[in-house]
Coordinates of C-alpha atoms and ligand atoms in Angstrom, one line a residue:
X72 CA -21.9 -39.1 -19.1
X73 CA -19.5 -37.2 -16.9
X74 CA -16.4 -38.0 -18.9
X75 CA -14.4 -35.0 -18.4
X76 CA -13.4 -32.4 -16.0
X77 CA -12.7 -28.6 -17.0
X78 CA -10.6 -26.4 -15.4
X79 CA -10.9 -22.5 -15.9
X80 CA -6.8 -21.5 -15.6
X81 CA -7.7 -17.5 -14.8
X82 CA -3.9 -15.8 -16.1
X83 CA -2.5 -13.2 -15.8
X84 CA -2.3 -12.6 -19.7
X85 CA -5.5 -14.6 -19.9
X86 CA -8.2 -16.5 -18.9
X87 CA -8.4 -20.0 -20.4
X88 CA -10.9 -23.1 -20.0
X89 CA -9.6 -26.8 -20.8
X90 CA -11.2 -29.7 -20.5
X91 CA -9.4 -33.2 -19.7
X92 CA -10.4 -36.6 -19.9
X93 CA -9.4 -39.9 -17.9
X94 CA -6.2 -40.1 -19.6
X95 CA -4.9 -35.9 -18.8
X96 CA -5.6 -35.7 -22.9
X97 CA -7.0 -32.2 -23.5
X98 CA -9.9 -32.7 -25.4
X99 CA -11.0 -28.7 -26.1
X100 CA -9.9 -25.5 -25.1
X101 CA -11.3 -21.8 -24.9
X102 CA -8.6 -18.9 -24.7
X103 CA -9.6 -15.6 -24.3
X104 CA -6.8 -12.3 -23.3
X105 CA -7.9 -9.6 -21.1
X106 CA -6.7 -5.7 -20.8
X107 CA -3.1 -4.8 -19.0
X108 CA -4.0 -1.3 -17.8
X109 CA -1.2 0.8 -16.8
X110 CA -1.9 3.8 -15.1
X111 CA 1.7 4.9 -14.1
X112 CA 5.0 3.5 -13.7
X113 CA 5.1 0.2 -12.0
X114 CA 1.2 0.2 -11.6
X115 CA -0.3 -2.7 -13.3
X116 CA -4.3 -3.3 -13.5
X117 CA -7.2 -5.5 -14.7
X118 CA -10.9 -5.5 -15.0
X119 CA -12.6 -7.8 -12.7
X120 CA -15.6 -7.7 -14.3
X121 CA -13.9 -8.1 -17.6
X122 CA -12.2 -11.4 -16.7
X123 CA -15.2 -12.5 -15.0
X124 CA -17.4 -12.0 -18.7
X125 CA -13.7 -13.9 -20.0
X126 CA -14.5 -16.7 -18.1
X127 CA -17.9 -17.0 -19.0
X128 CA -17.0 -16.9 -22.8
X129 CA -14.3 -19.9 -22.3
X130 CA -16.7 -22.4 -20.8
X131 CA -18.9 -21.4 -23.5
X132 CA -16.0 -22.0 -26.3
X133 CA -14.7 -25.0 -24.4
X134 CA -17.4 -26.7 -24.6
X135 CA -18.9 -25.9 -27.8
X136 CA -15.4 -27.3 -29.4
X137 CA -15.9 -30.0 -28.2
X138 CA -19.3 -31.1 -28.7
X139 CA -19.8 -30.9 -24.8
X140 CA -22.5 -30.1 -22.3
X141 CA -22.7 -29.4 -18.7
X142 CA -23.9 -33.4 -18.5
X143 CA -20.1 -34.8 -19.6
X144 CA -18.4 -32.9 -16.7
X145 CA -17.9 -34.2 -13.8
X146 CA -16.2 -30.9 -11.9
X147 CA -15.1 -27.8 -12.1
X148 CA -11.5 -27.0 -11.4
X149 CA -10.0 -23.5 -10.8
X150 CA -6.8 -21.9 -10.9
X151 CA -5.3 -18.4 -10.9
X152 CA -2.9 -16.0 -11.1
X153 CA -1.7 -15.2 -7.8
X154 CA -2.0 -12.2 -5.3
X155 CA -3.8 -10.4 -7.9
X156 CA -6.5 -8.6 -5.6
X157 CA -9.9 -7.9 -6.4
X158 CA -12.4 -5.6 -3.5
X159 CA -15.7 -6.1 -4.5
X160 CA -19.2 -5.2 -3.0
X161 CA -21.1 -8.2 -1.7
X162 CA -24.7 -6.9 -2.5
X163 CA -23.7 -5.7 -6.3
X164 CA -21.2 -7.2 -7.4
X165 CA -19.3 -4.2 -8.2
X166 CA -15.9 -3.8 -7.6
X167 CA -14.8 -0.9 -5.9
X168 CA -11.5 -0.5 -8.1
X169 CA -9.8 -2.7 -11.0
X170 CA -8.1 -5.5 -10.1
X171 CA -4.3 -4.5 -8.6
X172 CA -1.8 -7.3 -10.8
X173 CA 0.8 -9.0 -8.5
X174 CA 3.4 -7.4 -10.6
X175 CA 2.2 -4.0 -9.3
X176 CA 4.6 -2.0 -7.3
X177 CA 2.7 1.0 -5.9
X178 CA 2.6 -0.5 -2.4
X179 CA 6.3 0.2 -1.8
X180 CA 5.8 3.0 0.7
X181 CA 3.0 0.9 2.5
X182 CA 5.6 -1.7 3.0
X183 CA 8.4 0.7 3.8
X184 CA 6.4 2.2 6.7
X185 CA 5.5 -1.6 7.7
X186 CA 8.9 -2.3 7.2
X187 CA 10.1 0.5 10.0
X188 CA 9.0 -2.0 13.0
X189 CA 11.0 -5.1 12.6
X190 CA 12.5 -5.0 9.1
X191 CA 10.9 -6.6 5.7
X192 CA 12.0 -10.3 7.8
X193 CA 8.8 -9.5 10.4
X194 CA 5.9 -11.5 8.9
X195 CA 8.7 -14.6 7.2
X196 CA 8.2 -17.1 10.2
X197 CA 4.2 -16.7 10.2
X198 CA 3.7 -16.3 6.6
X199 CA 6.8 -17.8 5.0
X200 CA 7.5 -14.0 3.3
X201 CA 9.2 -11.1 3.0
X202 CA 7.2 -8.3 3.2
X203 CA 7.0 -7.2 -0.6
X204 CA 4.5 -5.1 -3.0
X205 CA 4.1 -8.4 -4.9
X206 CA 1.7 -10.0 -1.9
X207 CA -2.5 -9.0 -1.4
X208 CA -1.5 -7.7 1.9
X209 CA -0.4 -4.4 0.8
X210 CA -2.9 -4.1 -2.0
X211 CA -5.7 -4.6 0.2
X212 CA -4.4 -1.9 2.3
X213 CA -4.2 0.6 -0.5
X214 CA -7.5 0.1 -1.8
X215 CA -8.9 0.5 1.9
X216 CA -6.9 3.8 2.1
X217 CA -7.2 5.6 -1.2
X218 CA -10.5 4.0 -2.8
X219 CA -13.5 6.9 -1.4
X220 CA -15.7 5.4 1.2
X221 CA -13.3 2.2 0.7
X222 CA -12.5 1.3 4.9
X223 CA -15.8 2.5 5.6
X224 CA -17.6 0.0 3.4
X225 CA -15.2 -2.6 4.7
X226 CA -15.4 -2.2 8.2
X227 CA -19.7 -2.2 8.0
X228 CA -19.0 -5.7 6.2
X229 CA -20.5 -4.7 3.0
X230 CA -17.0 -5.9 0.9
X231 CA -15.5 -8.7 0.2
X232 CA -11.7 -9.5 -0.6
X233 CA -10.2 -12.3 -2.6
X234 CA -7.6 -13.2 -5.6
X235 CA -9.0 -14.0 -9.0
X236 CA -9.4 -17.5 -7.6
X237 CA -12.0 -16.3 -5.1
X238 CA -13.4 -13.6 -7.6
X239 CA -14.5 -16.3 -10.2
X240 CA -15.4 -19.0 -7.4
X241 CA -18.0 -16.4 -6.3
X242 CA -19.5 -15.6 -9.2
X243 CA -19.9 -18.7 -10.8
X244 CA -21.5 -20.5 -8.0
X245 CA -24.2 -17.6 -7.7
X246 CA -22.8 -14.1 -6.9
X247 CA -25.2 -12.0 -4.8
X248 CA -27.5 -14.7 -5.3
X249 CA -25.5 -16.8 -2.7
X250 CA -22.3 -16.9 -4.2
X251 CA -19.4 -18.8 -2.3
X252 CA -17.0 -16.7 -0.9
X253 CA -14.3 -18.9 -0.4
X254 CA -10.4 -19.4 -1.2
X255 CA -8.3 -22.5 -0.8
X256 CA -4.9 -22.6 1.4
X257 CA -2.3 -22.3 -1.6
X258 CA -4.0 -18.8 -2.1
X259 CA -4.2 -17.8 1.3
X260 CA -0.7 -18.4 1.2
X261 CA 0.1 -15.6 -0.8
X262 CA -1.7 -12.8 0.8
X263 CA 0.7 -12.3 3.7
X264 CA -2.1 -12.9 6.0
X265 CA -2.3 -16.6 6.7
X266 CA -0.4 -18.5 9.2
X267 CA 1.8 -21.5 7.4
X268 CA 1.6 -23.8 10.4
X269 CA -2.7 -23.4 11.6
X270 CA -3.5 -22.4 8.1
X271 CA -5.8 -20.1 9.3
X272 CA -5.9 -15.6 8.9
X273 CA -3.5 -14.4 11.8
X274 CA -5.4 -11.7 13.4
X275 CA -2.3 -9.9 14.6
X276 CA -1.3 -9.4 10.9
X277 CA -4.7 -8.6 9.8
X278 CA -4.6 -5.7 12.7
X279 CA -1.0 -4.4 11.6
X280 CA -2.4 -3.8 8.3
X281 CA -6.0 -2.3 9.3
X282 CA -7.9 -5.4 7.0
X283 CA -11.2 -6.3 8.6
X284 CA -11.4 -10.5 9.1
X285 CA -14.8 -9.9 7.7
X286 CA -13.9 -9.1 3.7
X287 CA -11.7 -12.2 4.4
X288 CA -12.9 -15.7 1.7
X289 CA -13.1 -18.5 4.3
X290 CA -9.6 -20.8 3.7
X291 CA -10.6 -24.2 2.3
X292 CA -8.3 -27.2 1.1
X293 CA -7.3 -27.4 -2.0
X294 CA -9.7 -30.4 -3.3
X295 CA -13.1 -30.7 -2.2
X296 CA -16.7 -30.0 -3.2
X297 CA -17.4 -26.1 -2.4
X298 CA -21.0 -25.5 -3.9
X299 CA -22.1 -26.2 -7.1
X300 CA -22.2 -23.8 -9.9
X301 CA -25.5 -21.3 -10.3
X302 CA -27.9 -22.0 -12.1
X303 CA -28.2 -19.4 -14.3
X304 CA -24.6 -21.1 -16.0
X305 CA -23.7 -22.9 -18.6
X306 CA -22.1 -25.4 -16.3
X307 CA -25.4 -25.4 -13.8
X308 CA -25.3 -28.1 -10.7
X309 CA -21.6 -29.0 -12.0
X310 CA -19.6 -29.6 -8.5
X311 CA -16.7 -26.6 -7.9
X312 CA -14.1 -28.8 -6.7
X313 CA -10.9 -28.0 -6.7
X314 CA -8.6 -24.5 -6.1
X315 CA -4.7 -23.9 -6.7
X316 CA -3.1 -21.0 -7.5
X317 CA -1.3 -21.3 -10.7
X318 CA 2.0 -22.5 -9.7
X319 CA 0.9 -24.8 -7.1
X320 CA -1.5 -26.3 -10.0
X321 CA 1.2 -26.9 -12.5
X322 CA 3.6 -28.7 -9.9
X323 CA 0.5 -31.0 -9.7
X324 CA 0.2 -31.4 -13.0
X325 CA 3.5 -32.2 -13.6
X326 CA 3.0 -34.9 -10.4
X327 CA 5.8 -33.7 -8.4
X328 CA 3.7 -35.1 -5.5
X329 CA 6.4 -35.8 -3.4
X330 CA 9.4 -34.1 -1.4
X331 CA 12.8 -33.2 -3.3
X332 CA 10.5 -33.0 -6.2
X333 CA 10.5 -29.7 -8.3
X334 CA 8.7 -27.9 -11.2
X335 CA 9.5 -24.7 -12.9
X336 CA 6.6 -23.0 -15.2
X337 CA 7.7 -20.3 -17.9
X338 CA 4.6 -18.0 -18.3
X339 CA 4.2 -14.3 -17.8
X340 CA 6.8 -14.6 -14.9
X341 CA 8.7 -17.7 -14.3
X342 CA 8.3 -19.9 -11.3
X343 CA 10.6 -22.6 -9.7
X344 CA 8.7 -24.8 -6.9
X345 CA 10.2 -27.3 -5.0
X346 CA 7.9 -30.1 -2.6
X347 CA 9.5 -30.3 0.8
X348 CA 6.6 -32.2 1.9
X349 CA 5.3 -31.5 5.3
X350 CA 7.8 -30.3 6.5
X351 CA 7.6 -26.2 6.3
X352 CA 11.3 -25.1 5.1
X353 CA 12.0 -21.5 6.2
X354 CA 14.4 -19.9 3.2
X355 CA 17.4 -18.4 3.9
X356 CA 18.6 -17.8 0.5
X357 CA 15.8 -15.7 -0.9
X358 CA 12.9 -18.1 -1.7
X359 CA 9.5 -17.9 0.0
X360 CA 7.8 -20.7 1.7
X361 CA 4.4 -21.5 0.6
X362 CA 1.7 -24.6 0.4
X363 CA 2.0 -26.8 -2.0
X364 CA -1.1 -28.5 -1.7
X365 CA -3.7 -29.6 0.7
X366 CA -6.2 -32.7 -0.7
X367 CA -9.2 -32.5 1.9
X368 CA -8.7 -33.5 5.6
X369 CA -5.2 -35.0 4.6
X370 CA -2.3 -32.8 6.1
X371 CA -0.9 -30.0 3.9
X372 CA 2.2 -30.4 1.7
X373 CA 4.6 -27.2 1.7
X374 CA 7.1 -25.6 -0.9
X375 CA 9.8 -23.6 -1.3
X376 CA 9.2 -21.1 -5.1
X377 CA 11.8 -19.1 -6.9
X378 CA 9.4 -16.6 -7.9
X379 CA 10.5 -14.6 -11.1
X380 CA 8.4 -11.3 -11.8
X381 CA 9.1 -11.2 -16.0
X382 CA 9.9 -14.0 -18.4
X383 CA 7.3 -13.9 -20.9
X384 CA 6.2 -10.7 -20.2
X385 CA 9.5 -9.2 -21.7
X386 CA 8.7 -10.7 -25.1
X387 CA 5.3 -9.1 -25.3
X388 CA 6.9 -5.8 -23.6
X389 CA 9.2 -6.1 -26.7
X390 CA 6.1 -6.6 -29.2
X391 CA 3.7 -4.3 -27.7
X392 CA 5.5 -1.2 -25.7
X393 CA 9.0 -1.1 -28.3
X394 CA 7.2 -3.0 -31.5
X395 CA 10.6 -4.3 -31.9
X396 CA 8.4 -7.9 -33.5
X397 CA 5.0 -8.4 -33.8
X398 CA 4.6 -11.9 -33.0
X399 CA 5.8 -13.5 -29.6
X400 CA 7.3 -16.1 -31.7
X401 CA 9.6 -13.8 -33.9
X402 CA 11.8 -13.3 -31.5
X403 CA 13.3 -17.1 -31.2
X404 CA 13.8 -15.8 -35.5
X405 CA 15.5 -12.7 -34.8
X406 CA 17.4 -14.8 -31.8
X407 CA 18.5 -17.4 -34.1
X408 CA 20.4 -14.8 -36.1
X409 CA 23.1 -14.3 -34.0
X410 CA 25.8 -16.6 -32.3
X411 CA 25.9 -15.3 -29.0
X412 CA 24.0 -11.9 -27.2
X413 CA 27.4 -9.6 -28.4
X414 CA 27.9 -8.8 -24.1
X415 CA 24.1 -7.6 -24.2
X416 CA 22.1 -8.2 -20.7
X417 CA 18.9 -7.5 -20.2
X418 CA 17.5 -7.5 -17.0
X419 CA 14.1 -7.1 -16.5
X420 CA 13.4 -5.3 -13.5
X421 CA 9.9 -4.4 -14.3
X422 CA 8.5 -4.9 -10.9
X423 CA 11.3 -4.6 -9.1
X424 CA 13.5 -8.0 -8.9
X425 CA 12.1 -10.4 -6.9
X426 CA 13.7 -14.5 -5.7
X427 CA 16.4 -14.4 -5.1
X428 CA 17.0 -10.3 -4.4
X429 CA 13.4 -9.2 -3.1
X430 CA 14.7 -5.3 -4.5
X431 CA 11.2 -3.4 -4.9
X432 CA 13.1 -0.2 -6.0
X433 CA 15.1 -1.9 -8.5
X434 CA 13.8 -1.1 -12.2
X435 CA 15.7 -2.9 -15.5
X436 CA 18.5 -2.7 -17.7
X437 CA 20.1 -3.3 -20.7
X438 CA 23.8 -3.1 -20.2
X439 CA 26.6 -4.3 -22.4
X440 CA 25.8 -2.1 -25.5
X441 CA 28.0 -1.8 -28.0
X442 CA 27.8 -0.2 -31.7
X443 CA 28.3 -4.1 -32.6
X444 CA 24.6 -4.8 -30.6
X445 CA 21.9 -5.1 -32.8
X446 CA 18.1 -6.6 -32.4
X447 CA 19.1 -9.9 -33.1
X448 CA 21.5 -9.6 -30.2
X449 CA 18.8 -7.9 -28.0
X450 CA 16.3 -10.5 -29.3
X451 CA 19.0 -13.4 -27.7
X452 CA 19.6 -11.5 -24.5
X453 CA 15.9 -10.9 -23.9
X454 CA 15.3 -15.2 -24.0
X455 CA 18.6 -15.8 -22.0
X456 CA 17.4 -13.2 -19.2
X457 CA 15.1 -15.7 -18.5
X458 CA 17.4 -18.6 -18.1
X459 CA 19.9 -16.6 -16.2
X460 CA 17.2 -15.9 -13.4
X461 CA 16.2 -19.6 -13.3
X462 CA 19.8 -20.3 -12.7
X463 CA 19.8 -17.9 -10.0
X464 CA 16.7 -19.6 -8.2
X465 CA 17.8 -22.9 -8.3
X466 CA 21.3 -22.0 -7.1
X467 CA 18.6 -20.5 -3.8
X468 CA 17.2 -24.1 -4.2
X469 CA 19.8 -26.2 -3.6
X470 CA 21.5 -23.6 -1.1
X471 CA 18.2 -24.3 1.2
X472 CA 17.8 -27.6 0.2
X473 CA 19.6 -30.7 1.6
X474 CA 20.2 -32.4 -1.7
X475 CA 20.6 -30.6 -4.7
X476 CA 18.3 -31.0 -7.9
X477 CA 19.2 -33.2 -10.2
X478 CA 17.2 -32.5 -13.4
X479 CA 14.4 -30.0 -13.4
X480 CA 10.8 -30.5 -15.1
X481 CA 9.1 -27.8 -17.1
X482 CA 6.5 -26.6 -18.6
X483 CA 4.6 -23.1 -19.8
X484 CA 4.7 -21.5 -23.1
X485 CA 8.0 -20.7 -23.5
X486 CA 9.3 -24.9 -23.5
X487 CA 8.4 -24.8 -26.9
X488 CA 11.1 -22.6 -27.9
X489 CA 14.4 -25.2 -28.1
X490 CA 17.5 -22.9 -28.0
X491 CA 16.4 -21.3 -24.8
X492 CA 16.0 -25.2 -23.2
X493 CA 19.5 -26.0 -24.5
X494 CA 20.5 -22.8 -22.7
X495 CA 18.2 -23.4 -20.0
X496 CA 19.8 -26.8 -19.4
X497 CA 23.7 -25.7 -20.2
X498 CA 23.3 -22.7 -17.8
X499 CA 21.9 -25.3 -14.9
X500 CA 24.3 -28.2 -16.0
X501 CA 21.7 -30.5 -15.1
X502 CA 19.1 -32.0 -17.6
X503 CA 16.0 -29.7 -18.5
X504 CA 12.6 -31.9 -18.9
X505 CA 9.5 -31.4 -21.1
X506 CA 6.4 -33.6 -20.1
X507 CA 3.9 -34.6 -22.8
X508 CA 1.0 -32.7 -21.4
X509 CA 2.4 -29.0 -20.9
X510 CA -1.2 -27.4 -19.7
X511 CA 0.2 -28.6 -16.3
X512 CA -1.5 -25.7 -14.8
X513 CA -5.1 -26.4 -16.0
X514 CA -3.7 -30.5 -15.1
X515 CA -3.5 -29.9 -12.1
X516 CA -6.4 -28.1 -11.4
X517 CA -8.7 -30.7 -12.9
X518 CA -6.7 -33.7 -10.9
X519 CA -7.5 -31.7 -7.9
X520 CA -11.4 -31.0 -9.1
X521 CA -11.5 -34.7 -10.5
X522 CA -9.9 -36.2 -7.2
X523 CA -12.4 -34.9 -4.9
X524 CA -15.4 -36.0 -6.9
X525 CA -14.1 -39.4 -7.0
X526 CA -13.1 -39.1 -11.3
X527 CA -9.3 -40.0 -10.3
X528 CA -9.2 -42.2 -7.4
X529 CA -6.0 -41.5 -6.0
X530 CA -2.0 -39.7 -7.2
X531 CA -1.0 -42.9 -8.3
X532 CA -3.4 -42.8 -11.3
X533 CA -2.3 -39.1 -12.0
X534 CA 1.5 -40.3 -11.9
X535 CA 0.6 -42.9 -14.4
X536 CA -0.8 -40.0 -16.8
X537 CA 2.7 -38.1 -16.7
X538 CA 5.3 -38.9 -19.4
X539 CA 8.0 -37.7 -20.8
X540 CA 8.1 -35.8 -24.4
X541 CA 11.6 -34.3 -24.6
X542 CA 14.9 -33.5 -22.5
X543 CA 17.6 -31.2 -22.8
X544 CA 21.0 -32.4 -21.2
X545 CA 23.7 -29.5 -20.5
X546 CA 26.5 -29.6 -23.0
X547 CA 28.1 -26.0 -21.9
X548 CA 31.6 -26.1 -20.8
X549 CA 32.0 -25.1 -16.9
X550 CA 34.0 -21.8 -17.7
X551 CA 31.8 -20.6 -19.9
X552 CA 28.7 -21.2 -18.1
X553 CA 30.3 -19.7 -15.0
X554 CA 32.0 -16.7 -17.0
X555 CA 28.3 -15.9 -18.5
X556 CA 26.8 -15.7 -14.6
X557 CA 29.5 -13.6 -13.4
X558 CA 28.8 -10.9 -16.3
X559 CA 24.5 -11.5 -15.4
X560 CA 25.1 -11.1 -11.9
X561 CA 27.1 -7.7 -12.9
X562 CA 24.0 -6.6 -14.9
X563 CA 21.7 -6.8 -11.9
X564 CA 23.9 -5.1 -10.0
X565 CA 23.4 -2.4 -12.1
X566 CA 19.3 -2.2 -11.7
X567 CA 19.8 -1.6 -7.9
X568 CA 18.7 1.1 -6.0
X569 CA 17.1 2.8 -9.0
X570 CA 13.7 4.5 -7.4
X571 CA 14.7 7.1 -4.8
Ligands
LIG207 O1 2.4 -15.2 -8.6 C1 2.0 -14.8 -9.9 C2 1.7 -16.0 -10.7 O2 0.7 -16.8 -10.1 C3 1.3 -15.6 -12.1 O3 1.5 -16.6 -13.0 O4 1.5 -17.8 -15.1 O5 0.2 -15.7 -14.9 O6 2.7 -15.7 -14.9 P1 1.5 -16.4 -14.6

């Protein structure tokens, strides 16, 4: 009875459910990818209702490999991609337009215009955050304005707003039928519209941007009981216990519970967050300030995040939009090939560059070509654009911070790959470190699900569950390493400025 908790990790690329025993041992997994619709340059979509069926189908698979019912879990956990904004209808269910994806950049003239009274700095000491397309905020505001009937709708209280956090908390604890409508505070941080220090919407923001407080999900910690889920699913009565955006839930995974601590997640985009504690940190070097976590009544912990729109997502770009491989993994192959990148940068300004620049009208670059470049050389400079922007973060990091990192903890799909650690940890020059569990995002979002049910009984058990599985330590020679960020911070340079 009630041996395991499952947390649904709703992705950007996909939409995943894991369940975890005692120990932080995955005992079964369902994995299922969703459409990247792309309506136009720098627009970037997904089907609610698509993820929604998604999640349904992973529970299912979950728990079917592993031999499981709805009686051996003891909560649900949920974690999300972030920002990603959803409008729906509260009596059907409907949304009123796909899903607009964080990386989306359509919103630049919204924030331009917002921009115009008191510069993109005007929301940073309310909200810890420049005002950028990458936020809800602006989404919100374009479906209100450009979706027919949209701000009507809204302002008669007939929709409802929320990330994919809020989207999936809804429906699997009942939809119209009484469905929660609810978000927790690591969310909230992201939208642009919640107030670091009260935790609570700011009205004065909400008014700015013309978003009715009643589409609002009401802001809840990050680990307590919010309903149970319907009963017309799978997991029926099963306590919904805990909510952390992605991030957030991977730094608990890894148990970087405490201040000075630091994670840094390789998925889609790339991540870098580092615990300051209670204390809220305002950046001056680019990052954003954020919450960490909240556990029930207990006070919030805050963050600062390096927040890096495309590290993954320029592999698959490479697989599906150029079909330059046609597995992921082929690229470390063609990488491997080649001694160095032959002076080839990429730098993938898909979205814009976000941490540390914040350029919404940047858009990438390959720079360095030569008749001497070839795909194995492009393969290499695609991995190490990655690494180059983590180096850039941390540099933010310990510009911000009062004691530098030492080492840095890891974790998302791309650890596995072992030259772009070394280089990872030669470009830092401190030590790169791979825990045993990588699903730190799902991790955490079960710790936080399991905590508040009373299946962990406090941090110290989870801290007991982490261990170590592999390190990198930097064996670059300063020069070098310095020589190669001098030529990367001349690529960037070069993606400036780009959309008139
Ligand atoms: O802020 C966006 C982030 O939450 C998405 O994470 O892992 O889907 O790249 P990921």
């Amino acid at each position: 009875m009630n041996q395991y908790v499952i947390a649904i990790d709703q992705g950007t690329t996909s939409s995943r459910a894991i369940v975890f025993d005692h120990a932080g041992t995955v005992a079964s997994t369902g994995q299922m990818e969703h459409a990247q619709i792309f309506p136009h340059p720098g627009w970037v979509e997904h089907d609610a209702l698509e993820i929604w069926r998604n999640v349904r189908e992973v529970i299912a698979v979950a728990l079917a490999g592993g031999n499981l019912t709805r009686h051996d879990i003891a909560a649900v956990g949920i974690t999300n991609q972030r920002e990603t904004t959803v409008v729906w209808d509260r009596h059907t269910g409907e949304p009123v337009y796909n899903a607009i994806v964080w990386q989306d950049t359509r919103t630049q003239d919204i924030v331009r215009s917002l921009a115009a009274d008191g510069g993109t700095e005007r929301y940073r000491q309310r909200t810890g955050l420049p005002l950028a397309p990458y936020f809800s905020g602006t989404k919100v505001k374009w479906i209100l304005d450009n979706v027919a009937g949209a701000r009507e709708r809204a302002e008669a209280g007939d929709l409802l707003f929320g990330n994919t956090d809020s989207w999936v908390t809804w429906n699997l604890t009942g939809g119209t039928d009484g469905g929660v409508h609810i978000t927790d505070v690591t969310n909230a941080s992201r939208t642009m519209f919640m107030d670091l220090a009260t935790l609570a919407w700011d009205e004065e923001i909400l008014a700015d941007f013309g978003v009715p407080a009643s589409m609002l999900p009401a802001i809840k910690s990050s680990s307590e009981v919010y309903g149970k889920v319907a009963s017309s699913q799978l997991l029926r009565e099963v306590p919904v216990a805990g909510i952390l955006g992605d991030q957030q839930a991977a730094t608990f995974g890894q148990a970087a519970f405490g201040a000075g601590e630091a994670k840094n997640t390789y998925g889609t985009g790339c991540f870098l967050i580092f615990n300051t504690g209670e204390e809220i940190v305002r950046s001056k070097n680019g990052l954003l300030t954020t919450v960490g976590y909240k556990l029930g009544d207990a006070d919030p912990v805050y963050a600062l995040e390096g927040s890096i729109a495309v590290a993954g997502s320029l592999i698959q770009w490479l697989r599906d939009n150029i079909g330059m491989i046609s597995t992921a993994a082929e690229v470390e192959t063609l990488a491997a090939g080649v001694v160095d990148n032959g002076g080839v940068y990429i730098v993938p300004a898909f979205s814009g560059l976000f941490a540390p620049y914040w350029r919404a009208e940047a858009r990438g670059a390959i720079v360095g070509l030569t008749r001497f470049a070839n795909k194995h050389h492009i393969a290499r400079a695609a991995l190490e654009a990655t690494a180059f922007q983590v180096r850039e973060v941390l540099d933010a990091v310990n510009a911000d911070a009062a004691v530098p990192l030492t080492e840095l903890k890891v974790d998302g799909g791309m650890v596995a790959n072992d030259a772009l650690m070394q280089f990872q940890a030669d470009l830092l020059g401190v030590p790169v470190i791979r825990p045993t569990v990588t699903e730190t995002t799902a991790l955490g979002a079960a710790y936080a699900a399991g905590l508040a049910v009373g299946f962990w009984k406090d941090l110290g058990e989870l801290e007991a569950n982490w261990s170590e599985d592999k390190r990198w330590e930097p064996a670059m020679a300063p020069a070098e390493r310095e020589r190669q960020m001098r030529l990367w911070k001349k690529a960037v340079t070069r993606t400036f400025d780009w959309v008139d």
